[in-house]
Coordinates of C-alpha atoms in Angstrom, one line a residue:
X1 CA 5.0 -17.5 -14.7
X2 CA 2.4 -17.7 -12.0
X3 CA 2.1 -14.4 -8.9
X4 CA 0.2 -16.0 -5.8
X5 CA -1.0 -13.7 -3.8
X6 CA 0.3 -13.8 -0.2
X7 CA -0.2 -11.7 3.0
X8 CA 0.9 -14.4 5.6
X9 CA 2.6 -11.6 8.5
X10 CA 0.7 -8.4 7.1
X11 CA -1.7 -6.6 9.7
X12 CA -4.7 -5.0 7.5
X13 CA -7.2 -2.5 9.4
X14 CA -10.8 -2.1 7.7
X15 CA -12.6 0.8 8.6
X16 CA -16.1 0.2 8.4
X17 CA -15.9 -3.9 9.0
X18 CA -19.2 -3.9 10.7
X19 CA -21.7 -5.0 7.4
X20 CA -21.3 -4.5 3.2
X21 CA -18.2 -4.2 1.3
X22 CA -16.0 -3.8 4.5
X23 CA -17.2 -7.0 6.3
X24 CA -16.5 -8.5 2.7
X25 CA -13.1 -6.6 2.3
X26 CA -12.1 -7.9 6.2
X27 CA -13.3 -11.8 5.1
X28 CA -11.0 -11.6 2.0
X29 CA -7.8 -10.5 3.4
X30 CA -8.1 -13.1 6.6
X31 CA -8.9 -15.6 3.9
X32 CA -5.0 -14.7 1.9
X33 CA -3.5 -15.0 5.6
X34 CA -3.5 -11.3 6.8
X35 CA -4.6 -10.4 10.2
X36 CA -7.3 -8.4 10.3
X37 CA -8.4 -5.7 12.2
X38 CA -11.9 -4.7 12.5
X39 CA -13.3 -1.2 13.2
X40 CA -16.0 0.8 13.5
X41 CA -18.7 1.8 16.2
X42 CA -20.9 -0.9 15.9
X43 CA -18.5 -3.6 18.1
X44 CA -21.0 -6.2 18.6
X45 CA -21.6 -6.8 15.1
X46 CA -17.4 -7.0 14.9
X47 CA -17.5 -9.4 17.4
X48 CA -19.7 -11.7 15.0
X49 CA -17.5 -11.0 12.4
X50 CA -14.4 -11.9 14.2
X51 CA -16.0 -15.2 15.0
X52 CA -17.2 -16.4 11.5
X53 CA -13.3 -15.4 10.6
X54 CA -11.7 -17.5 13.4
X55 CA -14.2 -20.8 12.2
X56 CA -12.9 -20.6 9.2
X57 CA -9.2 -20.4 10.3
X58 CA -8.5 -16.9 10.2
X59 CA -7.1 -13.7 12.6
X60 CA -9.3 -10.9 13.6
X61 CA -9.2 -8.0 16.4
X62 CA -11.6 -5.8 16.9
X63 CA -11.7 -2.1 17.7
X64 CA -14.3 0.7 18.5
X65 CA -13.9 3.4 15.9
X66 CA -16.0 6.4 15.0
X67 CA -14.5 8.5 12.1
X68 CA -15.9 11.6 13.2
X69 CA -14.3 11.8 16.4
X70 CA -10.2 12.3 15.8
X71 CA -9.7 11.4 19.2
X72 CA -11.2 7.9 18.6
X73 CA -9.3 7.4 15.0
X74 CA -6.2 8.2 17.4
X75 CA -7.2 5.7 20.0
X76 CA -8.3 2.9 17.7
X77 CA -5.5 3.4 15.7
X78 CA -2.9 3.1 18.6
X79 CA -5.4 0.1 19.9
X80 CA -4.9 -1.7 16.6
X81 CA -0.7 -1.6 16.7
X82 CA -0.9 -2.6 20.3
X83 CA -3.3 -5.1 19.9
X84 CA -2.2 -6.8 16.1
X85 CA 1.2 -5.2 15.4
X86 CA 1.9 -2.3 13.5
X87 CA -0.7 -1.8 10.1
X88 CA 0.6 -3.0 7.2
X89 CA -2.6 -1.9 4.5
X90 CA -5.3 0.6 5.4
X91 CA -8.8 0.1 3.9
X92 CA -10.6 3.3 4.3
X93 CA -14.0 1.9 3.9
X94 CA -16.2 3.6 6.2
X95 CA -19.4 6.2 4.8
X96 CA -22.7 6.9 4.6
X97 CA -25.2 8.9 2.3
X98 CA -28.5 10.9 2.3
X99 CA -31.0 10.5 -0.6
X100 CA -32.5 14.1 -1.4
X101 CA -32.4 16.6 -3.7
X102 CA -29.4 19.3 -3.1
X103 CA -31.5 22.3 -2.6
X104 CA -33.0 20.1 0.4
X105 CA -29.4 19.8 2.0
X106 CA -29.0 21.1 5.6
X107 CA -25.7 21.7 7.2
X108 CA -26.7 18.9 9.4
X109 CA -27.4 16.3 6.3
X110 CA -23.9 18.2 4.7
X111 CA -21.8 17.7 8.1
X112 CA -22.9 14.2 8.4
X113 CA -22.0 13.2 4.7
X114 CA -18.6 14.8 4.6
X115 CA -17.6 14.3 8.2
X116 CA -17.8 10.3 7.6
X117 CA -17.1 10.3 4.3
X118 CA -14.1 12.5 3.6
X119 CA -12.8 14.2 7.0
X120 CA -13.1 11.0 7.9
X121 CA -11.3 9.3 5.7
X122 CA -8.6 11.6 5.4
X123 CA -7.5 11.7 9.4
X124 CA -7.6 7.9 9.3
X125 CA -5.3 7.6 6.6
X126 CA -3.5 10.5 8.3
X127 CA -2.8 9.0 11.4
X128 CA -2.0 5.6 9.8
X129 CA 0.3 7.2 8.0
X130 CA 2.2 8.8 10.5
X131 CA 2.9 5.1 11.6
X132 CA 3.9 3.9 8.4
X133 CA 6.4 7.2 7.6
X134 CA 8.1 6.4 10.6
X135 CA 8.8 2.9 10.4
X136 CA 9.8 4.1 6.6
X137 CA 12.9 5.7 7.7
X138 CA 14.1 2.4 9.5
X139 CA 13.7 0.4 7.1
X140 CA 13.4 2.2 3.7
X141 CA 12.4 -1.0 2.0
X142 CA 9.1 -1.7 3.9
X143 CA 6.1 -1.7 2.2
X144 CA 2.8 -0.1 2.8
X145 CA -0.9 0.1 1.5
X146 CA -3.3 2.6 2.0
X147 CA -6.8 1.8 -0.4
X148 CA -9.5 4.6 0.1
X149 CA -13.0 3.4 -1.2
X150 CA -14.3 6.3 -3.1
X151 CA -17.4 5.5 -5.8
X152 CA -18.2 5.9 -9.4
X153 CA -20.2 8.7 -7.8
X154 CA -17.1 10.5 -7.2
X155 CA -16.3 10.6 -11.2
X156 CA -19.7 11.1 -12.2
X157 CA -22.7 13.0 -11.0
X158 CA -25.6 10.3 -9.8
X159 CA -29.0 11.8 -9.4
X160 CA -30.4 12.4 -5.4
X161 CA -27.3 12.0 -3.9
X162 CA -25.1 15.2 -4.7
X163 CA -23.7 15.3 -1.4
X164 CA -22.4 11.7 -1.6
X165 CA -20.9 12.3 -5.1
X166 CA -19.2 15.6 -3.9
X167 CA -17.5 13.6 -0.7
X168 CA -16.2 10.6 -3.0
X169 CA -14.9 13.5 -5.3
X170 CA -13.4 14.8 -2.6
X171 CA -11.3 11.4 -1.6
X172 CA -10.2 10.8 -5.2
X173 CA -8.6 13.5 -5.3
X174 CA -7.0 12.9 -1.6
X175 CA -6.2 10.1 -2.8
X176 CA -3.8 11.4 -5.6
X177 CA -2.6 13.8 -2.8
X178 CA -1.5 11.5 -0.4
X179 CA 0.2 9.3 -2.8
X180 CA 2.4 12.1 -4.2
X181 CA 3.4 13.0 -1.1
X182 CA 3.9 9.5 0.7
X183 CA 5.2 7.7 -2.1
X184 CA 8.5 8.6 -1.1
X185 CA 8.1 6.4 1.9
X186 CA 7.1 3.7 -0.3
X187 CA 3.3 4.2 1.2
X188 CA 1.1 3.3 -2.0
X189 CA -2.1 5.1 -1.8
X190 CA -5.0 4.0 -4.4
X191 CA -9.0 4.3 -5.0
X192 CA -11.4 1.4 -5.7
X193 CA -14.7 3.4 -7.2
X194 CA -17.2 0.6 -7.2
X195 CA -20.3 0.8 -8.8
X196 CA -23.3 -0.1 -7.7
X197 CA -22.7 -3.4 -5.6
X198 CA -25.9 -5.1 -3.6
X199 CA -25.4 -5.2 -0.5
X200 CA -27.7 -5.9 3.0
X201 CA -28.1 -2.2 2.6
X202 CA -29.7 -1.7 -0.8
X203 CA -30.4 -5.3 -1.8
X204 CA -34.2 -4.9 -1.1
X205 CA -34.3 -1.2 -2.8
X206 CA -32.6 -3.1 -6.1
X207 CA -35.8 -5.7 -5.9
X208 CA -38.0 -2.1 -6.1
X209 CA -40.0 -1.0 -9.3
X210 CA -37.9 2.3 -9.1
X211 CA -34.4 0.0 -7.9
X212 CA -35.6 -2.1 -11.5
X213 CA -35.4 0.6 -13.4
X214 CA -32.0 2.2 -12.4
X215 CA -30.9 -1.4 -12.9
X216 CA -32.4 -1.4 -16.4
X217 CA -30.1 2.2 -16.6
X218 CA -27.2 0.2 -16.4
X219 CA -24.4 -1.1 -19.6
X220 CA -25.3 -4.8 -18.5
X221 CA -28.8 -4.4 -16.5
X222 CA -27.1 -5.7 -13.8
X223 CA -25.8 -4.4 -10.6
X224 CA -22.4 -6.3 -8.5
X225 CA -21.7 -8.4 -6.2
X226 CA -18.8 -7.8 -3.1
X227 CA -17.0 -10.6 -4.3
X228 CA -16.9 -8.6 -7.6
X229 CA -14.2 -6.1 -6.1
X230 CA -12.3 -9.3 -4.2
X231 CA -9.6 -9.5 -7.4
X232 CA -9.0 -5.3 -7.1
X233 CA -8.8 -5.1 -3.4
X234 CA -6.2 -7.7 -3.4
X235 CA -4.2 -6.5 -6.2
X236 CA -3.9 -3.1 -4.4
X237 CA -2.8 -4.6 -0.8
X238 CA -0.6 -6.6 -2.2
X239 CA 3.3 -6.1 -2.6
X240 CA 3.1 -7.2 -6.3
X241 CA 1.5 -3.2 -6.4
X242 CA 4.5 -1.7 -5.6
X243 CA 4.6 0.3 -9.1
X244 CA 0.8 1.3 -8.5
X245 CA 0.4 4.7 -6.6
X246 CA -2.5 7.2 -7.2
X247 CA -4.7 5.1 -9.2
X248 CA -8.0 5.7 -9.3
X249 CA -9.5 2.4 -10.4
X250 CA -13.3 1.7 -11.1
X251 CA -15.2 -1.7 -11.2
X252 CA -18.5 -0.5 -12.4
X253 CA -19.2 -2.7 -15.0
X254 CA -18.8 -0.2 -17.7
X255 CA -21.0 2.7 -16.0
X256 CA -18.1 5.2 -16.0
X257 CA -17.3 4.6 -19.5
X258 CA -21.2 4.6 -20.6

């Protein structure tokens, strides 16, 4: 018996579309028929994205976002339902990170961690899920996805970058939160905590004499690829997940388990 995988009518928002895992994350779900909608502040690099979508036959919109301003996660939010149609699966994808030692944190380096990375994320998923809950009570039986990209860093402490590990901490447990308490409105709320994936961002640092030897750190002495998470991200979008709510799911390669 053979499950295809189909989101021909869904509307999927990706936070952080603009480069990395969400460009990737965006590129998948146009590729299994969903419309796409693509956000963050960096618009001009959307607008690229959008294109290379559309040549290869997909649906894309794009919208100006900036996580750390609620009024814009309203705004782009509202945008998105006007311009698409209302959001059918949330990736929460959008965060950044500081390399230092924590006794060299500021409240600057601490405010711009955890404003991206967890308040964030969690007024994004808030105000997407105000949508969703009300659409719920019309029609009980719609379905709804909410997948917050956390890290292996929020399950384990990774050296030089506390502050990250403490924010991705912080959205595995929202994560669990927000799926026992939107459940009921058949909202499904999981976590993808990748491991290390290269990306544009960190491709050259893995090509480094100190990136070499983290890599060597590693179960297989290898780090991942985006298309490495393509099988999890559309497992959790889909409707065929209906009996998967809170899970925190890794694709590490074994680095959570070593």
């Amino acid at each position: 018996m053979g499950i295809e995988l189909n989101f021909e009518g869904k509307i999927a928002m990706v936070t952080g579309a603009s480069s990395g895992l969400g460009a990737r994350f965006a590129k998948v779900l146009a590729q299994g028929g969903a419309q796409v909608v693509l956000a963050s502040r960096r618009t001009e690099r959307l607008k690229e994205l959008r294109a290379e979508i559309e040549a290869e036959g997909g649906a894309a919109h794009v919208v100006s976002l900036d996580v750390t301003d609620y009024a814009s996660i309203k705004a782009a939010i509202a945008h998105a339902e006007t311009e698409a149609g209302p959001i059918d699966i949330l990736v929460n994808n959008s965060g950044v990170s500081t390399t230092q030692r924590l006794i060299d944190v500021t409240p600057d380096d601490y405010a711009y961690v955890m404003d991206t990375n967890q308040r964030g994320a969690f007024f994004v998923a808030q105000e997407a899920a105000k949508r969703m809950i009300a659409r719920a009570k019309g029609d009980p039986k719609k379905q709804h996805r909410i997948i917050n990209i956390a890290s292996v860093a929020g399950l384990r402490v990774l050296p030089q970058i506390g502050i990250y590990c403490v924010s991705k901490a912080a959205v595995v447990h929202m994560t669990k939160s927000m799926a026992v308490e939107w459940g009921r409105y058949n909202i499904n709320v999981n976590a993808i905590c990748p491991g290390y994936i290269s990306t544009e961002i960190n491709a050259e640092h893995f090509q480094s004499e100190q990136g070499k030897a983290l890599v060597n750190m590693l179960p297989r002495k290898r780090v991942g690829e985006p298309q490495d998470l393509d099988g999890l991200l559309l497992l959790l979008a889909s409707d065929e997940a209906h009996f998967i709510n809170g899970a925190i799911m890794t694709a590490d390669d074994g680095m959570s388990a070593s």
